[in-house]
Structure formats: structure tokens, C-alpha cells
PDB file of C-alpha atoms in Angstrom:
ATOM      1  CA  MET A   1       0.236   0.105  -0.132  1.00 55.00           C
ATOM      2  CA  THR A   2       1.493   3.366  -1.259  1.00 60.00           C
ATOM      3  CA  GLN A   3       1.467   5.506   2.201  1.00 77.00           C
ATOM      4  CA  HIS A   4       1.057   9.087   1.853  1.00 89.00           C
ATOM      5  CA  THR A   5       3.307  11.779   3.775  1.00 93.00           C
ATOM      6  CA  LEU A   6       2.048  13.760   6.834  1.00 94.00           C
ATOM      7  CA  GLN A   7       2.185  17.106   8.257  1.00 92.00           C
ATOM      8  CA  VAL A   8       3.852  18.594  11.356  1.00 93.00           C
ATOM      9  CA  ALA A   9       0.399  19.025  12.652  1.00 91.00           C
ATOM     10  CA  ASP A  10      -0.498  15.106  12.238  1.00 93.00           C
ATOM     11  CA  VAL A  11       2.288  13.800  14.456  1.00 95.00           C
ATOM     12  CA  ASP A  12       1.789  13.729  18.163  1.00 96.00           C
ATOM     13  CA  LEU A  13       4.965  12.086  19.519  1.00 98.00           C
ATOM     14  CA  PRO A  14       6.160  13.766  22.929  1.00 98.00           C
ATOM     15  CA  ASP A  15       9.407  11.872  22.575  1.00 98.00           C
ATOM     16  CA  TRP A  16      10.124  13.251  18.419  1.00 98.00           C
ATOM     17  CA  ARG A  17      10.842  15.912  17.674  1.00 98.00           C
ATOM     18  CA  TRP A  18      10.104  16.531  13.413  1.00 97.00           C
ATOM     19  CA  ILE A  19      13.115  18.292  11.815  1.00 96.00           C
ATOM     20  CA  LEU A  20      14.139  18.625   7.650  1.00 93.00           C
ATOM     21  CA  SER A  21      11.361  15.486   6.960  1.00 92.00           C
ATOM     22  CA  ALA A  22      11.737  13.163   9.216  1.00 96.00           C
ATOM     23  CA  LEU A  23      11.320  12.336  12.953  1.00 98.00           C
ATOM     24  CA  ARG A  24      14.155  12.457  15.593  1.00 98.00           C
ATOM     25  CA  THR A  25      14.865  11.972  18.887  1.00 98.00           C
ATOM     26  CA  HIS A  26      17.635  10.862  21.632  1.00 98.00           C
ATOM     27  CA  PHE A  27      17.153   8.794  24.140  1.00 98.00           C
ATOM     28  CA  ARG A  28      19.959   8.799  27.435  1.00 98.00           C
ATOM     29  CA  THR A  29      21.331   4.823  28.212  1.00 97.00           C
ATOM     30  CA  ASP A  30      22.614   3.508  30.783  1.00 94.00           C
ATOM     31  CA  GLY A  31      26.006   2.342  29.427  1.00 95.00           C
ATOM     32  CA  PHE A  32      27.419   1.402  26.089  1.00 97.00           C
ATOM     33  CA  THR A  33      25.745  -2.472  25.937  1.00 97.00           C
ATOM     34  CA  ALA A  34      22.321  -1.163  27.207  1.00 97.00           C
ATOM     35  CA  GLY A  35      22.165   1.198  24.853  1.00 98.00           C
ATOM     36  CA  ALA A  36      23.999  -1.972  21.963  1.00 98.00           C
ATOM     37  CA  LEU A  37      20.839  -3.917  23.870  1.00 98.00           C
ATOM     38  CA  PHE A  38      17.899  -2.036  22.985  1.00 98.00           C
ATOM     39  CA  VAL A  39      19.185  -0.971  19.374  1.00 98.00           C
ATOM     40  CA  ALA A  40      19.483  -4.462  19.306  1.00 98.00           C
ATOM     41  CA  ASP A  41      15.613  -4.689  20.382  1.00 98.00           C
ATOM     42  CA  VAL A  42      14.573  -2.013  17.917  1.00 98.00           C
ATOM     43  CA  ALA A  43      16.009  -3.954  15.745  1.00 98.00           C
ATOM     44  CA  ARG A  44      13.613  -6.845  15.759  1.00 98.00           C
ATOM     45  CA  ILE A  45      11.048  -4.831  16.393  1.00 98.00           C
ATOM     46  CA  ALA A  46      11.547  -2.778  12.772  1.00 98.00           C
ATOM     47  CA  ASP A  47      12.626  -6.139  11.096  1.00 98.00           C
ATOM     48  CA  GLU A  48       8.843  -7.047  12.430  1.00 97.00           C
ATOM     49  CA  LEU A  49       7.190  -3.678  10.509  1.00 97.00           C
ATOM     50  CA  ASN A  50       9.974  -3.659   7.505  1.00 96.00           C
ATOM     51  CA  HIS A  51      10.476  -0.221   8.408  1.00 96.00           C
ATOM     52  CA  HIS A  52      13.806   0.973   9.423  1.00 96.00           C
ATOM     53  CA  PRO A  53      15.208   4.082  11.458  1.00 97.00           C
ATOM     54  CA  ASP A  54      18.458   5.044  11.240  1.00 96.00           C
ATOM     55  CA  VAL A  55      20.671   4.648  14.372  1.00 97.00           C
ATOM     56  CA  ALA A  56      24.015   6.396  15.977  1.00 96.00           C
ATOM     57  CA  LEU A  57      24.561   4.771  18.513  1.00 97.00           C
ATOM     58  CA  ARG A  58      26.777   6.251  21.622  1.00 96.00           C
ATOM     59  CA  TYR A  59      28.023   5.876  24.938  1.00 97.00           C
ATOM     60  CA  GLY A  60      25.177   6.278  26.875  1.00 96.00           C
ATOM     61  CA  GLU A  61      22.953   7.859  23.621  1.00 98.00           C
ATOM     62  CA  VAL A  62      21.359   6.864  21.080  1.00 98.00           C
ATOM     63  CA  ILE A  63      20.095   8.694  18.241  1.00 98.00           C
ATOM     64  CA  PHE A  64      17.267   7.761  16.097  1.00 98.00           C
ATOM     65  CA  THR A  65      16.559   9.009  12.239  1.00 97.00           C
ATOM     66  CA  LEU A  66      12.929   8.157  10.654  1.00 98.00           C
ATOM     67  CA  SER A  67      12.263   9.505   7.278  1.00 96.00           C
ATOM     68  CA  SER A  68      10.225   7.320   4.498  1.00 95.00           C
ATOM     69  CA  HIS A  69      12.419   7.616   2.137  1.00 87.00           C
ATOM     70  CA  ASP A  70      10.237   6.016  -1.247  1.00 87.00           C
ATOM     71  CA  VAL A  71       8.273   9.238   0.191  1.00 89.00           C
ATOM     72  CA  GLY A  72      10.481  11.436   0.491  1.00 86.00           C
ATOM     73  CA  GLY A  73       9.251  12.414   3.985  1.00 93.00           C
ATOM     74  CA  VAL A  74       6.989  10.945   7.235  1.00 97.00           C
ATOM     75  CA  THR A  75       4.649   8.180   7.048  1.00 97.00           C
ATOM     76  CA  GLU A  76       2.310   6.742   9.669  1.00 96.00           C
ATOM     77  CA  ARG A  77       5.145   4.130   9.213  1.00 97.00           C
ATOM     78  CA  ASP A  78       7.765   6.346  11.219  1.00 98.00           C
ATOM     79  CA  VAL A  79       4.938   7.055  13.527  1.00 98.00           C
ATOM     80  CA  GLN A  80       4.112   3.275  14.207  1.00 98.00           C
ATOM     81  CA  LEU A  81       7.752   2.762  14.637  1.00 98.00           C
ATOM     82  CA  ALA A  82       8.515   5.782  16.847  1.00 98.00           C
ATOM     83  CA  GLU A  83       5.673   4.896  19.006  1.00 98.00           C
ATOM     84  CA  ARG A  84       7.010   1.844  19.519  1.00 98.00           C
ATOM     85  CA  ILE A  85      10.857   2.337  19.883  1.00 98.00           C
ATOM     86  CA  SER A  86       9.333   5.468  22.687  1.00 98.00           C
ATOM     87  CA  ALA A  87       7.590   1.840  24.353  1.00 98.00           C
ATOM     88  CA  LEU A  88      10.516   0.041  24.604  1.00 98.00           C
ATOM     89  CA  ALA A  89      12.563   2.604  25.855  1.00 98.00           C
ATOM     90  CA  ALA A  90      10.085   3.302  28.772  1.00 98.00           C
ATOM     91  CA  GLU A  91      10.490   0.086  29.684  1.00 97.00           C
ATOM     92  CA  ARG A  92      14.111   0.723  30.537  1.00 97.00           C
ATOM     93  CA  GLY A  93      13.681   3.665  32.060  1.00 97.00           C
ATOM     94  CA  PHE A  94      15.454   5.441  29.438  1.00 98.00           C
ATOM     95  CA  VAL A  95      14.578   9.013  29.001  1.00 97.00           C
ATOM     96  CA  ALA A  96      13.997  10.942  25.813  1.00 98.00           C
ATOM     97  CA  HIS A  97      15.951  14.432  25.073  1.00 98.00           C
ATOM     98  CA  PRO A  98      14.884  15.140  22.099  1.00 98.00           C
ATOM     99  CA  GLU A  99      15.251  18.453  22.109  1.00 97.00           C
ATOM    100  CA  ARG A 100      18.710  17.781  21.442  1.00 97.00           C
ATOM    101  CA  ALA A 101      18.051  17.057  17.849  1.00 97.00           C
ATOM    102  CA  GLN A 102      19.492  19.134  15.261  1.00 97.00           C
ATOM    103  CA  THR A 103      20.539  19.249  11.797  1.00 96.00           C
ATOM    104  CA  LEU A 104      23.132  20.997  10.056  1.00 96.00           C
ATOM    105  CA  GLU A 105      22.856  22.569   5.884  1.00 96.00           C
ATOM    106  CA  LEU A 106      24.820  23.923   3.975  1.00 96.00           C
ATOM    107  CA  ALA A 107      23.353  26.493   2.367  1.00 96.00           C
ATOM    108  CA  LEU A 108      24.812  27.706  -1.750  1.00 94.00           C
ATOM    109  CA  ASP A 109      24.275  31.304  -2.559  1.00 91.00           C
ATOM    110  CA  THR A 110      24.365  31.275  -6.355  1.00 89.00           C
ATOM    111  CA  PRO A 111      23.070  32.499  -9.648  1.00 87.00           C
ATOM    112  CA  ALA A 112      23.545  29.200 -11.617  1.00 85.00           C
ATOM    113  CA  TYR A 113      23.091  26.555  -9.099  1.00 85.00           C
ATOM    114  CA  ASP A 114      22.588  23.657 -11.620  1.00 88.00           C
ATOM    115  CA  VAL A 115      26.279  24.724 -13.794  1.00 91.00           C
ATOM    116  CA  VAL A 116      28.255  24.156  -9.870  1.00 91.00           C
ATOM    117  CA  ARG A 117      25.862  21.513  -8.294  1.00 93.00           C
ATOM    118  CA  PRO A 118      27.582  18.343  -9.988  1.00 94.00           C
ATOM    119  CA  PHE A 119      30.958  20.179  -9.042  1.00 93.00           C
ATOM    120  CA  TRP A 120      30.252  20.030  -4.701  1.00 94.00           C
ATOM    121  CA  ALA A 121      28.519  15.943  -5.951  1.00 95.00           C
ATOM    122  CA  ALA A 122      31.891  15.640  -7.070  1.00 94.00           C
ATOM    123  CA  VAL A 123      34.187  17.790  -4.873  1.00 93.00           C
ATOM    124  CA  LEU A 124      31.828  16.597  -1.723  1.00 94.00           C
ATOM    125  CA  GLY A 125      31.655  12.586  -2.563  1.00 94.00           C
ATOM    126  CA  LEU A 126      27.804  13.091  -2.559  1.00 94.00           C
ATOM    127  CA  ASP A 127      24.734  11.258  -4.567  1.00 94.00           C
ATOM    128  CA  ASP A 128      23.317  14.453  -6.917  1.00 93.00           C
ATOM    129  CA  ASP A 129      19.642  13.888  -7.970  1.00 87.00           C
ATOM    130  CA  GLY A 130      18.936  16.795 -10.071  1.00 86.00           C
ATOM    131  CA  GLY A 131      17.225  18.633  -7.738  1.00 87.00           C
ATOM    132  CA  ASP A 132      18.183  21.580  -5.539  1.00 90.00           C
ATOM    133  CA  ASP A 133      20.330  19.768  -3.465  1.00 93.00           C
ATOM    134  CA  VAL A 134      23.629  16.952  -3.171  1.00 95.00           C
ATOM    135  CA  VAL A 135      23.153  14.063   0.137  1.00 94.00           C
ATOM    136  CA  ASP A 136      25.591  12.162   1.396  1.00 93.00           C
ATOM    137  CA  ARG A 137      22.878   8.617   1.119  1.00 87.00           C
ATOM    138  CA  ALA A 138      25.713   7.958   4.978  1.00 85.00           C
ATOM    139  CA  GLY A 139      24.455  10.705   6.652  1.00 86.00           C
ATOM    140  CA  LEU A 140      27.917  11.372   7.583  1.00 89.00           C
ATOM    141  CA  LEU A 141      28.177  15.105   5.892  1.00 93.00           C
ATOM    142  CA  PRO A 142      25.605  17.447   5.932  1.00 95.00           C
ATOM    143  CA  VAL A 143      23.714  18.191   3.538  1.00 95.00           C
ATOM    144  CA  LEU A 144      24.967  21.090   0.629  1.00 96.00           C
ATOM    145  CA  TRP A 145      21.543  23.158  -1.134  1.00 95.00           C
ATOM    146  CA  PHE A 146      22.072  25.557  -3.351  1.00 94.00           C
ATOM    147  CA  GLN A 147      19.747  28.925  -2.502  1.00 91.00           C
ATOM    148  CA  LYS A 148      19.143  30.774  -6.034  1.00 88.00           C
ATOM    149  CA  THR A 149      20.533  34.756  -5.638  1.00 85.00           C
ATOM    150  CA  ASP A 150      20.504  37.025  -8.375  1.00 81.00           C
ATOM    151  CA  SER A 151      23.675  38.973  -7.165  1.00 74.00           C
ATOM    152  CA  ALA A 152      26.468  38.101  -8.801  1.00 71.00           C
ATOM    153  CA  ALA A 153      28.506  40.624  -7.219  1.00 75.00           C
ATOM    154  CA  ALA A 154      31.906  39.460  -6.492  1.00 69.00           C
ATOM    155  CA  ASP A 155      32.320  39.496  -3.003  1.00 71.00           C
ATOM    156  CA  ARG A 156      28.937  38.606  -2.007  1.00 79.00           C
ATOM    157  CA  GLN A 157      28.365  35.531   1.269  1.00 83.00           C
ATOM    158  CA  ARG A 158      28.702  32.270  -0.724  1.00 88.00           C
ATOM    159  CA  PHE A 159      27.891  30.082   1.427  1.00 93.00           C
ATOM    160  CA  HIS A 160      25.629  29.876   5.248  1.00 94.00           C
ATOM    161  CA  LEU A 161      25.376  28.303   7.528  1.00 96.00           C
ATOM    162  CA  ASP A 162      21.886  25.876   7.912  1.00 97.00           C
ATOM    163  CA  ILE A 163      20.478  24.984  11.715  1.00 97.00           C
ATOM    164  CA  THR A 164      17.439  23.202  11.921  1.00 97.00           C
ATOM    165  CA  VAL A 165      16.309  22.725  15.601  1.00 97.00           C
ATOM    166  CA  PRO A 166      13.271  22.149  17.568  1.00 97.00           C
ATOM    167  CA  PRO A 167      10.555  25.350  18.233  1.00 96.00           C
ATOM    168  CA  GLU A 168      11.494  25.160  22.166  1.00 97.00           C
ATOM    169  CA  VAL A 169      14.657  25.600  21.505  1.00 97.00           C
ATOM    170  CA  ALA A 170      15.242  28.386  19.238  1.00 97.00           C
ATOM    171  CA  THR A 171      14.553  31.111  20.647  1.00 97.00           C
ATOM    172  CA  ALA A 172      16.838  30.873  22.968  1.00 97.00           C
ATOM    173  CA  ARG A 173      19.503  29.646  20.609  1.00 97.00           C
ATOM    174  CA  ILE A 174      18.862  32.834  18.628  1.00 97.00           C
ATOM    175  CA  ASN A 175      19.554  35.320  22.138  1.00 97.00           C
ATOM    176  CA  ALA A 176      22.747  32.735  22.804  1.00 97.00           C
ATOM    177  CA  ALA A 177      23.860  33.970  19.299  1.00 97.00           C
ATOM    178  CA  LEU A 178      23.262  37.388  20.013  1.00 97.00           C
ATOM    179  CA  ALA A 179      24.196  37.793  23.095  1.00 97.00           C
ATOM    180  CA  ALA A 180      28.015  35.728  21.881  1.00 97.00           C
ATOM    181  CA  GLY A 181      28.043  39.221  19.475  1.00 96.00           C
ATOM    182  CA  GLY A 182      26.111  38.125  17.066  1.00 96.00           C
ATOM    183  CA  THR A 183      23.081  40.095  15.071  1.00 96.00           C
ATOM    184  CA  LEU A 184      20.050  39.745  14.154  1.00 97.00           C
ATOM    185  CA  VAL A 185      19.641  40.850  10.321  1.00 96.00           C
ATOM    186  CA  SER A 186      16.271  39.496   9.918  1.00 97.00           C
ATOM    187  CA  ASP A 187      12.897  37.429  11.454  1.00 97.00           C
ATOM    188  CA  ASP A 188      10.823  38.337   9.136  1.00 97.00           C
ATOM    189  CA  GLU A 189      10.467  34.270   8.292  1.00 96.00           C
ATOM    190  CA  ALA A 190      10.003  33.681  12.340  1.00 97.00           C
ATOM    191  CA  PRO A 191       8.693  30.389  12.924  1.00 96.00           C
ATOM    192  CA  SER A 192      10.589  29.515   9.643  1.00 96.00           C
ATOM    193  CA  PHE A 193      13.539  30.635  10.704  1.00 97.00           C
ATOM    194  CA  VAL A 194      15.338  33.693  11.185  1.00 98.00           C
ATOM    195  CA  VAL A 195      18.843  34.820   9.941  1.00 96.00           C
ATOM    196  CA  LEU A 196      21.416  36.309  11.968  1.00 96.00           C
ATOM    197  CA  ALA A 197      25.026  37.124  11.556  1.00 95.00           C
ATOM    198  CA  ASP A 198      28.116  37.035  13.679  1.00 95.00           C
ATOM    199  CA  ALA A 199      30.398  40.440  14.357  1.00 94.00           C
ATOM    200  CA  ASP A 200      32.726  39.926  10.720  1.00 91.00           C
ATOM    201  CA  GLY A 201      28.697  39.754   8.743  1.00 92.00           C
ATOM    202  CA  ASN A 202      28.661  36.213   8.294  1.00 92.00           C
ATOM    203  CA  LYS A 203      25.191  34.443   8.719  1.00 94.00           C
ATOM    204  CA  ALA A 204      23.205  31.614   9.251  1.00 96.00           C
ATOM    205  CA  CYS A 205      19.934  30.756  10.147  1.00 97.00           C
ATOM    206  CA  VAL A 206      18.590  29.036  13.097  1.00 97.00           C
ATOM    207  CA  CYS A 207      15.176  27.530  11.616  1.00 97.00           C
ATOM    208  CA  THR A 208      12.296  24.952  12.667  1.00 97.00           C
ATOM    209  CA  ALA A 209       9.872  22.995  10.990  1.00 94.00           C
ATOM    210  CA  LEU A 210       7.165  25.339  11.841  1.00 94.00           C
ATOM    211  CA  ALA A 211       5.127  27.895   9.412  1.00 85.00           C
ATOM    212  CA  ARG A 212       6.885  25.913   6.471  1.00 78.00           C
ATOM    213  CA  ASP A 213       4.401  25.108   2.864  1.00 62.00           C
TER     214      ASP A 213
END
């Protein structure tokens, strides 16, 4: 059966946060072995559901990312798997820390992304599907996406960083950046994203899943 992608408002999972078309969370565990056993049990559930998460196992922490790659977003399969993982974590007394979830993207402002995209895919070893970004299917490197600009000025800022965080984290992150010497460039698109700059004028965006089409 074909799965349909969900929207942010369709999902209510306290242990999870919607970030860049995926459900993400961190679970604190009782050490590496406890985390490994947790992942093994999650693997059995994933095989049962025939739907598998991306997992990062670290000492005292397991990080999950759920997305239906065949449709390019979150589906009921991901919601069902997230619920099962949360129930398993609760049985073990593992606490979720979804506020720790975040994803970094690199953005290149360019008037000719079709021309430069193949170069960046090649030099970084990323996959190019002909869209507006190049990606590492293994998830080890940030996505590089291309933002169209009308400017061809030699001294324009070309690269900036987009950090996507849970909505409840965004304000604190922005305030911390401002307190650290940053300036507010624009909050016209908040809460979708807020543009900040460091003292030298280099820009970064703090993004959330809210108010996005």
C-alpha cells in the first residue's frame, strides 16, 4: 500500500521532534552495552514492521532518525515505529531528550546552481539527483543545498549555515547567539527561520519545522 506523507500538525509524539522531513530524538541509556541491547531490540521491531530507522549508538546515548525514503517524508510507518521505540525505551527507564535533536545544512547562494552543483557533488562525494541539493546517503556529511540569488557580486556572501532545531529550542539558541556578539539580520520568516550574523557579517539561519509549506 502506498504511504502518504504527513505534515507536522499530523504528528503528536512527545519523545520526538520533526526536523527536515524526519522524526528525530535522543535517548539517554545506562551505558554502551545497554544502548547496544536497546538497538538490537529496536532492530527486531523494525524487521517486524519492515521499516527501519537510522541509528547512531554512542556511550550513554542512542540517536534515532525516522523517515520513509521511498516517499521523501514522514508517514504512518514512521509514527508507528516511533511509538514502539518510545514504549521500549520506557520499559528500560531510558529518558528521551528530543530537544537535543538538530540538523546542520550548508547553503550556497548562487545564480547558477545547475552549473556548479555537479562540481560540489563530485568534490564532496555526495549524491546528485538533479534537484536543489546534494546529499550523503550515509548521513555522515551535511546536506549542501543551493539557494538561488540574483547577485553575481564577487564579494557577496556565498556560503551560510542552516541549523534546524526543535521549536522550543530556537529562541534560546537565537538569544545565545545574540549574546555572543551576533546581530539579528531578519526575523521576517520566523518561526520558520531567523537570519543572524556574526560580528564580521557572516550569516547563519536558525530554523524550525513551523510555518513551512
